[in-house]
């Protein structure tokens, strides 16, 4: 009888250890992009999985700030919109304007969400600057601008889908802004899992 009890206790403990080990190992905390071998930390927000770092995949229509690989390593690359929608790895995409709006609302609204979005406890969005339509690099360390996957028109006179929504955060403010801008700007990208 003692042997049966010992075996039973050992079996229960063994299964508990296996269960705990498997559940921790099954949680995905990083993603390696097969295209270039770069690894990105992941961030879970609600029921969504986001890359916890800016995309740094070299593609046509993307640039490193001032053509510096050190900037790209720290802040990711800047993409025009057409490149951005095609640069996320297979199984990943740009967040929609609505997904960004919902996240901003849940993190305190446009007046306060910037603090949370910049925090490493949340997405840790970097202030990677941007590339202007005149092809100059601007505002690294002061502003971070991120493409959404949602196309729009600048105004009623604009042609169909000449612009897209973005999300901007600022160094000296906790505010966020979402604006419609021309697709040929160069902004950062955070991919979200499909």
CSV table of C-alpha atoms in Angstrom, one decimal:
chain,number,residue,atom,x,y,z
A,1,UNK,CA,0.0,0.0,0.0
A,2,UNK,CA,2.9,2.4,0.9
A,3,UNK,CA,4.4,1.7,-2.5
A,4,UNK,CA,1.2,2.6,-4.3
A,5,UNK,CA,0.9,5.9,-2.3
A,6,UNK,CA,4.5,6.7,-3.1
A,7,UNK,CA,4.0,6.0,-6.8
A,8,UNK,CA,0.8,8.0,-6.9
A,9,UNK,CA,2.4,11.0,-5.1
A,10,UNK,CA,5.4,10.8,-7.5
A,11,UNK,CA,3.2,10.6,-10.5
A,12,UNK,CA,1.1,13.6,-9.5
A,13,UNK,CA,4.2,15.7,-8.8
A,14,UNK,CA,5.8,14.6,-12.1
A,15,UNK,CA,2.7,15.6,-14.0
A,16,UNK,CA,2.5,18.9,-12.2
A,17,UNK,CA,6.1,19.7,-13.1
A,18,UNK,CA,5.5,18.7,-16.8
A,19,UNK,CA,2.4,20.8,-16.9
A,20,UNK,CA,4.1,23.9,-15.6
A,21,UNK,CA,7.1,23.5,-17.8
A,22,UNK,CA,5.0,23.0,-20.9
A,23,UNK,CA,2.7,26.0,-20.3
A,24,UNK,CA,5.7,28.3,-19.8
A,25,UNK,CA,7.5,27.0,-22.9
A,26,UNK,CA,4.4,27.2,-25.1
A,27,UNK,CA,4.2,31.0,-24.5
A,28,UNK,CA,5.8,32.7,-27.5
A,29,UNK,CA,7.9,35.6,-26.4
A,30,UNK,CA,9.9,36.2,-29.5
A,31,UNK,CA,9.6,35.9,-33.3
A,32,UNK,CA,12.4,35.3,-35.8
A,33,UNK,CA,11.8,36.6,-39.3
A,34,UNK,CA,12.8,33.9,-41.7
A,35,UNK,CA,13.6,36.4,-44.4
A,36,UNK,CA,16.6,38.0,-42.6
A,37,UNK,CA,17.0,36.1,-39.3
A,38,UNK,CA,16.2,39.2,-37.2
A,39,UNK,CA,14.4,38.4,-33.9
A,40,UNK,CA,11.7,40.6,-32.4
A,41,UNK,CA,10.4,40.5,-28.9
A,42,UNK,CA,6.6,40.1,-28.7
A,43,UNK,CA,4.0,42.0,-26.7
A,44,UNK,CA,0.5,40.7,-25.9
A,45,UNK,CA,-2.2,43.4,-25.8
A,46,UNK,CA,-5.7,42.0,-25.1
A,47,UNK,CA,-6.2,39.2,-27.5
A,48,UNK,CA,-3.6,40.5,-30.0
A,49,UNK,CA,0.1,39.8,-30.4
A,50,UNK,CA,2.3,42.8,-31.5
A,51,UNK,CA,5.9,42.9,-32.3
A,52,UNK,CA,7.5,44.6,-29.3
A,53,UNK,CA,10.1,46.3,-31.6
A,54,UNK,CA,10.0,48.3,-34.8
A,55,UNK,CA,10.3,46.4,-38.0
A,56,UNK,CA,13.8,46.4,-39.4
A,57,UNK,CA,13.4,44.5,-42.7
A,58,UNK,CA,15.2,46.1,-45.7
A,59,UNK,CA,12.8,46.4,-48.6
A,60,UNK,CA,12.3,48.7,-51.6
A,61,UNK,CA,10.6,51.9,-50.2
A,62,UNK,CA,12.3,51.7,-46.8
A,63,UNK,CA,15.2,53.6,-45.3
A,64,UNK,CA,17.3,53.7,-42.2
A,65,UNK,CA,17.3,57.2,-40.6
A,66,UNK,CA,20.1,59.2,-42.2
A,67,UNK,CA,21.1,55.9,-43.9
A,68,UNK,CA,22.7,54.7,-40.6
A,69,UNK,CA,22.5,51.0,-39.8
A,70,UNK,CA,23.0,51.9,-36.1
A,71,UNK,CA,19.8,54.0,-36.3
A,72,UNK,CA,18.0,51.1,-38.0
A,73,UNK,CA,19.1,48.7,-35.2
A,74,UNK,CA,17.8,51.0,-32.5
A,75,UNK,CA,14.7,52.4,-34.1
A,76,UNK,CA,13.9,50.1,-37.0
A,77,UNK,CA,13.5,51.3,-40.6
A,78,UNK,CA,11.2,53.9,-42.1
A,79,UNK,CA,8.8,52.8,-44.8
A,80,UNK,CA,6.6,54.5,-47.3
A,81,UNK,CA,3.0,53.1,-47.0
A,82,UNK,CA,3.2,50.8,-50.0
A,83,UNK,CA,6.4,49.2,-48.7
A,84,UNK,CA,5.0,49.1,-45.1
A,85,UNK,CA,1.9,47.0,-46.0
A,86,UNK,CA,4.1,44.5,-47.9
A,87,UNK,CA,7.0,44.3,-45.4
A,88,UNK,CA,5.5,42.6,-42.4
A,89,UNK,CA,6.4,38.9,-42.4
A,90,UNK,CA,4.0,36.2,-43.5
A,91,UNK,CA,1.3,35.9,-40.8
A,92,UNK,CA,1.7,39.5,-39.7
A,93,UNK,CA,0.2,42.8,-40.9
A,94,UNK,CA,-0.1,46.5,-40.1
A,95,UNK,CA,-2.7,47.4,-37.4
A,96,UNK,CA,-5.8,49.1,-38.6
A,97,UNK,CA,-6.8,52.7,-37.8
A,98,UNK,CA,-9.6,51.2,-35.6
A,99,UNK,CA,-7.2,48.9,-33.7
A,100,UNK,CA,-4.9,51.9,-33.0
A,101,UNK,CA,-7.9,54.0,-31.9
A,102,UNK,CA,-9.2,51.3,-29.6
A,103,UNK,CA,-5.8,50.9,-28.0
A,104,UNK,CA,-5.4,54.7,-27.5
A,105,UNK,CA,-8.8,54.9,-25.9
A,106,UNK,CA,-8.0,51.9,-23.6
A,107,UNK,CA,-4.7,53.5,-22.5
A,108,UNK,CA,-6.2,56.9,-21.4
A,109,UNK,CA,-7.3,58.6,-24.6
A,110,UNK,CA,-5.4,60.9,-26.9
A,111,UNK,CA,-4.2,63.2,-24.1
A,112,UNK,CA,-2.6,60.4,-22.0
A,113,UNK,CA,-2.0,57.3,-24.1
A,114,UNK,CA,1.4,58.4,-25.3
A,115,UNK,CA,3.0,57.8,-21.9
A,116,UNK,CA,1.7,54.2,-21.9
A,117,UNK,CA,2.6,53.6,-25.6
A,118,UNK,CA,6.2,54.7,-24.9
A,119,UNK,CA,6.5,52.6,-21.8
A,120,UNK,CA,8.3,49.3,-21.9
A,121,UNK,CA,5.4,47.8,-19.9
A,122,UNK,CA,3.3,48.4,-23.0
A,123,UNK,CA,4.4,48.5,-26.6
A,124,UNK,CA,7.6,50.6,-25.9
A,125,UNK,CA,7.1,52.6,-29.1
A,126,UNK,CA,10.4,54.2,-30.1
A,127,UNK,CA,10.8,57.9,-31.2
A,128,UNK,CA,12.4,57.0,-34.6
A,129,UNK,CA,11.6,60.2,-36.4
A,130,UNK,CA,10.4,60.1,-40.0
A,131,UNK,CA,11.4,60.7,-43.6
A,132,UNK,CA,9.6,63.7,-45.2
A,133,UNK,CA,8.2,63.8,-48.7
A,134,UNK,CA,11.2,66.0,-49.6
A,135,UNK,CA,13.4,63.0,-48.6
A,136,UNK,CA,14.9,64.6,-45.5
A,137,UNK,CA,15.1,62.8,-42.2
A,138,UNK,CA,13.4,64.6,-39.3
A,139,UNK,CA,12.8,64.5,-35.5
A,140,UNK,CA,14.5,61.3,-34.3
A,141,UNK,CA,14.2,61.2,-30.5
A,142,UNK,CA,11.4,63.7,-30.6
A,143,UNK,CA,8.6,61.9,-32.5
A,144,UNK,CA,7.6,58.4,-33.4
A,145,UNK,CA,5.2,57.9,-36.3
A,146,UNK,CA,3.7,54.6,-37.2
A,147,UNK,CA,1.7,53.5,-40.2
A,148,UNK,CA,-1.7,51.9,-40.0
A,149,UNK,CA,-3.0,49.6,-42.7
A,150,UNK,CA,-6.0,51.8,-43.3
A,151,UNK,CA,-6.1,53.9,-46.5
A,152,UNK,CA,-8.2,57.1,-46.7
A,153,UNK,CA,-8.6,60.3,-48.7
A,154,UNK,CA,-6.9,63.5,-47.5
A,155,UNK,CA,-10.1,65.4,-48.3
A,156,UNK,CA,-13.1,65.3,-50.7
A,157,UNK,CA,-11.0,66.6,-53.6
A,158,UNK,CA,-8.3,63.9,-53.3
A,159,UNK,CA,-8.3,60.8,-55.4
A,160,UNK,CA,-9.1,57.5,-53.9
A,161,UNK,CA,-6.8,56.2,-51.2
A,162,UNK,CA,-4.0,58.8,-51.8
A,163,UNK,CA,-3.2,58.7,-48.1
A,164,UNK,CA,-3.3,56.5,-45.0
A,165,UNK,CA,-3.8,56.9,-41.3
A,166,UNK,CA,-0.8,57.0,-38.9
A,167,UNK,CA,-0.3,57.1,-35.1
A,168,UNK,CA,2.2,59.6,-33.7
A,169,UNK,CA,3.7,59.8,-30.2
A,170,UNK,CA,5.9,62.6,-28.9
A,171,UNK,CA,8.9,63.0,-26.5
A,172,UNK,CA,7.7,66.1,-24.7
A,173,UNK,CA,4.1,65.1,-24.4
A,174,UNK,CA,1.8,62.2,-23.3
A,175,UNK,CA,-0.5,63.0,-26.2
A,176,UNK,CA,-1.0,60.8,-29.3
A,177,UNK,CA,-2.3,61.9,-32.7
A,178,UNK,CA,-3.8,60.0,-35.6
A,179,UNK,CA,-3.6,61.8,-38.9
A,180,UNK,CA,-4.2,61.1,-42.6
A,181,UNK,CA,-1.0,61.7,-44.5
A,182,UNK,CA,0.4,61.1,-48.0
A,183,UNK,CA,1.7,57.6,-48.5
A,184,UNK,CA,5.2,58.6,-49.6
A,185,UNK,CA,6.3,59.7,-46.1
A,186,UNK,CA,8.6,57.3,-44.3
A,187,UNK,CA,7.3,56.1,-41.0
A,188,UNK,CA,8.0,53.2,-38.6
A,189,UNK,CA,6.1,50.0,-38.6
A,190,UNK,CA,4.9,47.8,-35.8
A,191,UNK,CA,3.4,44.5,-37.1
A,192,UNK,CA,0.5,42.7,-35.5
A,193,UNK,CA,-0.1,39.0,-35.8
A,194,UNK,CA,-3.0,37.9,-38.1
